[in-house]
Tab-separated table of C-alpha atoms and ligand atoms in Angstrom:
chain	number	residue	atom	x	y	z
A	1	MET	CA	4.765	15.307	38.864
A	2	LYS	CA	3.018	16.959	36.011
A	3	SER	CA	0.655	19.960	36.469
A	4	SER	CA	-2.185	20.829	34.724
A	5	GLU	CA	-2.592	21.536	30.924
A	6	PRO	CA	-3.780	25.411	31.425
A	7	ILE	CA	-0.864	26.015	34.419
A	8	ARG	CA	1.545	24.751	32.602
A	9	ARG	CA	0.837	26.995	29.611
A	10	ALA	CA	0.998	29.349	31.415
A	11	TYR	CA	4.300	29.079	32.369
A	12	LEU	CA	5.424	28.223	29.232
A	13	ASP	CA	4.177	31.526	28.344
A	14	ALA	CA	6.064	33.073	31.435
A	15	LEU	CA	9.100	31.299	29.566
A	16	GLY	CA	8.826	32.736	26.288
A	17	ILE	CA	7.760	29.786	24.048
A	18	THR	CA	5.654	29.931	21.218
A	19	LEU	CA	3.933	27.436	19.664
A	20	TRP	CA	2.427	27.539	16.576
A	21	GLU	CA	-0.701	25.144	16.183
A	22	PRO	CA	-4.086	26.949	16.887
A	23	ARG	CA	-5.186	26.250	20.734
A	24	ALA	CA	-7.742	24.061	20.567
A	25	LYS	CA	-4.894	21.604	18.781
A	26	GLN	CA	-2.301	21.733	21.366
A	27	SER	CA	-1.184	18.976	22.962
A	28	ILE	CA	0.886	18.795	25.945
A	29	ALA	CA	4.897	19.535	24.418
A	30	SER	CA	7.449	17.268	24.866
A	31	ASP	CA	10.449	18.021	27.359
A	32	THR	CA	12.482	18.570	24.444
A	33	THR	CA	10.125	21.381	22.941
A	34	LEU	CA	9.165	22.186	26.591
A	35	ALA	CA	13.451	24.234	26.193
A	36	LEU	CA	13.676	27.789	27.718
A	37	GLU	CA	13.610	28.937	24.199
A	38	ALA	CA	12.808	31.361	24.020
A	39	SER	CA	34.414	26.685	58.448
A	40	THR	CA	34.449	28.614	59.968
A	41	VAL	CA	35.694	27.374	63.418
A	42	SER	CA	35.982	30.677	65.864
A	43	ALA	CA	38.860	31.482	67.562
A	44	ASP	CA	37.106	31.136	70.634
A	45	THR	CA	35.905	27.314	69.955
A	46	LYS	CA	39.737	26.561	69.735
A	47	ARG	CA	40.096	28.118	73.187
A	48	LEU	CA	37.318	27.442	74.700
A	49	GLY	CA	36.635	24.310	73.601
A	50	THR	CA	32.888	24.613	73.637
A	51	PRO	CA	31.476	26.720	70.399
A	52	ALA	CA	30.142	30.194	71.046
A	53	PRO	CA	26.714	31.127	70.431
A	54	ASN	CA	26.496	31.198	66.603
A	55	SER	CA	29.909	30.817	65.711
A	56	GLY	CA	30.205	28.452	62.844
A	57	ALA	CA	30.677	25.417	65.209
A	58	ALA	CA	27.564	26.269	66.693
A	59	VAL	CA	25.918	27.153	63.389
A	60	ALA	CA	27.059	23.508	62.618
A	61	ALA	CA	25.312	22.038	65.222
A	62	MET	CA	22.063	23.434	64.803
A	63	GLY	CA	18.607	21.988	64.263
A	64	TRP	CA	16.296	23.629	61.705
A	65	GLU	CA	15.091	26.100	64.926
A	66	SER	CA	18.006	27.432	66.096
A	67	LEU	CA	19.297	28.058	62.455
A	68	GLN	CA	16.505	29.937	61.476
A	69	GLU	CA	16.605	32.012	65.005
A	70	ALA	CA	20.627	32.469	64.784
A	71	VAL	CA	19.901	33.926	60.941
A	72	ALA	CA	17.141	36.302	61.876
A	73	THR	CA	19.335	37.687	64.528
A	74	CYS	CA	22.263	37.730	62.117
A	75	LYS	CA	24.922	40.739	62.955
A	76	ARG	CA	27.600	39.381	61.497
A	77	CYS	CA	28.224	41.574	58.670
A	78	VAL	CA	27.270	44.712	57.895
A	79	LEU	CA	24.362	44.110	55.880
A	80	HIS	CA	22.229	43.288	58.990
A	81	SER	CA	22.266	47.707	59.649
A	82	THR	CA	20.149	47.511	56.185
A	83	ARG	CA	18.201	44.798	55.561
A	84	THR	CA	13.904	45.074	56.270
A	85	GLN	CA	14.694	41.739	57.394
A	86	THR	CA	16.707	38.122	56.536
A	87	VAL	CA	15.502	35.798	53.972
A	88	PHE	CA	15.692	32.415	55.211
A	89	GLY	CA	15.102	30.388	52.713
A	90	VAL	CA	11.541	28.528	51.873
A	91	GLY	CA	9.948	24.990	50.523
A	92	ASN	CA	10.340	21.189	51.923
A	93	ARG	CA	13.110	20.434	53.975
A	94	ARG	CA	13.158	16.803	52.727
A	95	ALA	CA	13.651	17.782	49.446
A	96	GLN	CA	15.573	16.441	46.513
A	97	TRP	CA	16.260	19.746	44.806
A	98	LEU	CA	18.256	21.709	46.003
A	99	PHE	CA	18.491	25.599	44.199
A	100	VAL	CA	20.436	28.440	45.381
A	101	GLY	CA	20.682	32.086	44.359
A	102	GLU	CA	22.703	35.063	45.015
A	103	ALA	CA	21.216	37.154	47.401
A	104	PRO	CA	17.499	38.569	48.054
A	105	GLY	CA	16.628	41.808	46.305
A	106	ALA	CA	13.983	44.328	46.929
A	107	ASP	CA	10.992	42.037	46.467
A	108	GLU	CA	12.839	39.059	48.700
A	109	ASP	CA	13.503	42.255	51.342
A	110	ARG	CA	9.894	43.223	52.033
A	111	GLN	CA	8.576	40.456	52.168
A	112	GLY	CA	10.812	37.659	53.789
A	113	GLU	CA	10.658	34.899	51.139
A	114	PRO	CA	13.600	34.125	48.077
A	115	PHE	CA	12.958	34.248	44.807
A	116	VAL	CA	9.360	36.366	44.922
A	117	GLY	CA	9.725	39.317	42.490
A	118	ARG	CA	10.260	38.867	38.754
A	119	ALA	CA	13.295	36.706	38.644
A	120	GLY	CA	11.151	34.154	40.989
A	121	GLN	CA	8.774	33.806	38.550
A	122	LEU	CA	11.203	33.031	35.898
A	123	LEU	CA	12.798	30.640	38.288
A	124	ASN	CA	8.565	29.252	39.447
A	125	ALA	CA	8.186	28.829	35.699
A	126	MET	CA	11.520	26.502	35.016
A	127	LEU	CA	10.115	24.567	38.017
A	128	GLU	CA	6.906	23.832	36.429
A	129	ALA	CA	8.458	22.761	33.083
A	130	LEU	CA	10.432	20.193	34.783
A	131	GLY	CA	7.293	19.214	36.295
A	132	LEU	CA	8.177	20.205	39.630
A	133	LYS	CA	6.009	22.277	42.188
A	134	ARG	CA	8.184	25.199	43.941
A	135	GLU	CA	6.672	23.874	47.191
A	136	GLU	CA	8.477	20.833	46.888
A	137	VAL	CA	12.307	21.738	45.889
A	138	TYR	CA	14.101	24.369	48.588
A	139	ILE	CA	15.294	27.628	47.340
A	140	ALA	CA	17.530	29.251	49.043
A	141	ASN	CA	20.308	32.478	48.520
A	142	VAL	CA	24.386	32.913	49.922
A	143	LEU	CA	23.266	35.521	51.056
A	144	LYS	CA	20.192	35.870	53.764
A	145	CYS	CA	20.498	39.951	53.743
A	146	ARG	CA	19.904	42.272	51.337
A	147	PRO	CA	23.218	44.072	49.755
A	148	PRO	CA	21.884	47.641	49.733
A	149	GLY	CA	20.917	48.901	45.752
A	150	ASN	CA	21.366	45.062	44.575
A	151	ARG	CA	25.404	45.053	44.549
A	152	ASP	CA	27.326	42.467	44.246
A	153	PRO	CA	27.649	40.299	47.695
A	154	GLN	CA	31.252	41.110	48.939
A	155	PRO	CA	33.862	38.487	49.808
A	156	ASN	CA	33.481	39.214	53.969
A	157	GLU	CA	29.822	38.558	53.372
A	158	VAL	CA	29.627	35.656	51.901
A	159	GLU	CA	32.413	34.091	54.280
A	160	CYS	CA	29.758	35.043	57.290
A	161	CYS	CA	26.973	34.117	55.780
A	162	GLU	CA	28.534	30.650	54.803
A	163	PRO	CA	28.171	28.589	57.847
A	164	PHE	CA	24.160	29.495	57.902
A	165	LEU	CA	23.683	27.937	53.947
A	166	MET	CA	26.116	24.916	54.693
A	167	ARG	CA	23.875	24.020	57.457
A	168	GLN	CA	20.633	24.017	55.480
A	169	ILE	CA	22.380	22.104	53.002
A	170	GLU	CA	24.003	19.341	55.562
A	171	LEU	CA	20.014	19.352	56.647
A	172	ILE	CA	18.231	19.026	53.804
A	173	ALA	CA	20.725	16.512	52.113
A	174	PRO	CA	19.672	17.057	48.583
A	175	ARG	CA	20.041	14.859	45.565
A	176	LEU	CA	21.008	17.715	43.443
A	177	ILE	CA	22.053	21.456	44.150
A	178	VAL	CA	21.853	23.665	41.424
A	179	ALA	CA	23.610	26.818	41.949
A	180	LEU	CA	21.923	30.267	40.087
A	181	GLY	CA	23.865	32.440	38.295
A	182	ARG	CA	28.156	33.235	38.826
A	183	HIS	CA	27.908	34.495	42.978
A	184	ALA	CA	26.590	30.936	44.193
A	185	ALA	CA	28.213	28.894	41.561
A	186	HIS	CA	31.899	30.492	42.957
A	187	SER	CA	30.416	30.327	46.339
A	188	LEU	CA	29.933	26.623	46.402
A	189	LEU	CA	32.311	25.360	44.345
A	190	LYS	CA	35.594	28.101	46.062
A	191	THR	CA	36.597	28.896	41.965
A	192	GLU	CA	36.151	31.812	39.708
A	193	ALA	CA	36.107	29.857	36.740
A	194	PRO	CA	33.735	31.724	34.364
A	195	LEU	CA	30.645	30.422	34.338
A	196	SER	CA	30.569	29.018	30.798
A	197	ARG	CA	33.547	26.736	31.954
A	198	LEU	CA	30.899	25.664	34.909
A	199	ARG	CA	28.141	24.737	32.904
A	200	GLY	CA	27.206	21.533	31.127
A	201	GLN	CA	28.620	19.235	33.551
A	202	ARG	CA	28.030	17.435	36.861
A	203	LEU	CA	29.833	19.242	39.475
A	204	SER	CA	30.139	18.556	43.099
A	205	TYR	CA	29.713	20.534	46.562
A	206	ARG	CA	31.264	18.073	49.387
A	207	GLY	CA	29.870	14.989	47.910
A	208	THR	CA	26.017	16.345	46.442
A	209	PRO	CA	26.337	16.708	42.820
A	210	LEU	CA	25.964	20.258	41.589
A	211	ILE	CA	24.844	21.726	38.267
A	212	VAL	CA	25.855	25.287	37.655
A	213	THR	CA	23.138	26.799	34.934
A	214	PHE	CA	22.066	31.069	34.067
A	215	HIS	CA	20.420	33.165	37.380
A	216	PRO	CA	16.923	33.524	36.102
A	217	ALA	CA	17.456	37.465	36.401
A	218	TYR	CA	20.394	37.239	33.964
A	219	LEU	CA	17.889	35.244	31.517
A	220	LEU	CA	14.991	37.999	31.948
A	221	ARG	CA	18.114	40.348	30.175
A	222	ASN	CA	19.319	37.570	27.923
A	223	PRO	CA	16.414	35.497	26.499
A	224	ALA	CA	18.474	34.129	24.111
A	225	ASP	CA	20.413	31.720	26.714
A	226	LYS	CA	16.668	29.930	28.066
A	227	ARG	CA	17.470	27.509	25.586
A	228	ARG	CA	20.942	26.837	27.177
A	229	ALA	CA	19.385	26.740	30.227
A	230	TRP	CA	16.611	24.207	29.603
A	231	ASP	CA	19.592	22.132	28.708
A	232	ASP	CA	20.763	22.597	32.160
A	233	LEU	CA	18.197	21.490	34.115
A	234	CYS	CA	17.331	18.705	31.621
A	235	LEU	CA	20.938	17.468	32.955
A	236	ALA	CA	20.132	18.144	36.459
A	237	ARG	CA	17.495	16.238	36.226
A	238	ASN	CA	18.998	13.111	34.571
A	239	VAL	CA	21.118	13.367	37.615
A	240	VAL	CA	18.564	13.811	40.009
A	241	GLU	CA	16.827	10.610	37.944
A	242	SER	CA	20.120	8.806	38.234
A	243	SER	CA	21.206	9.131	41.921
A	244	PRO	CA	20.234	6.255	43.919
A	245	SER	CA	16.921	7.072	46.694
B	1	URA	N1	17.832	37.302	43.141
B	1	URA	C1	18.483	36.141	43.807
B	1	URA	O1	19.814	35.672	44.261
B	1	URA	N2	17.759	35.640	44.881
B	1	URA	C2	16.657	36.271	45.242
B	1	URA	O2	15.962	35.736	46.272
B	1	URA	C3	16.064	37.100	44.475
B	1	URA	C4	16.331	37.338	42.985
């Protein structure tokens, strides 16, 4: 769904897109000119036949409420000791689009919602440029807790958190996953290939189409790559529009 022109304009401004006509003559730009130029099965399960509470197998059978509770009370890794709160994910639980980031930052840790800081504002702008509202997509992270000082997620932290994201993906059953940045791409695709090799093509996470693009925080530091990010998002939209409903 397209938003109204003033709102769209505000988001384009946030993307750093410069339009040269006088404001009164500006028309709604085409999509091209909108370019962002600018298993864990636990030992307990095997031994006892019944999944231990919060084991990978137990998580894999959870509905939304128990999953949310399991995340909120999780102490699987060291990150529980430094978090303010967990950051579960937000949006439409029946979304066609699922965006997966890396981990909560300071703002997200404080507010309990993913992508609410500066990177989140850019993500919102990217969604608007696609004609999507934040409420109609789902946004989650690989890690549900903030790594102190925003350091990179550690492999054991990713492993501990993986069943939660896996279950979110199963429950949402999106038409498309957009992996935002290297950590999301590597964790979902089980690869260490550079982003440059992963972008620009339709990949797959357990049968669900997956597109890799830059992390919004990277784009804030490297605005020249917004144009490439827009190309990724256009590819993503083609995948959603061509996938069976
Ligand atoms: N960066 C992320 O990867 N996720 C957030 O929620 C915020 C910033």
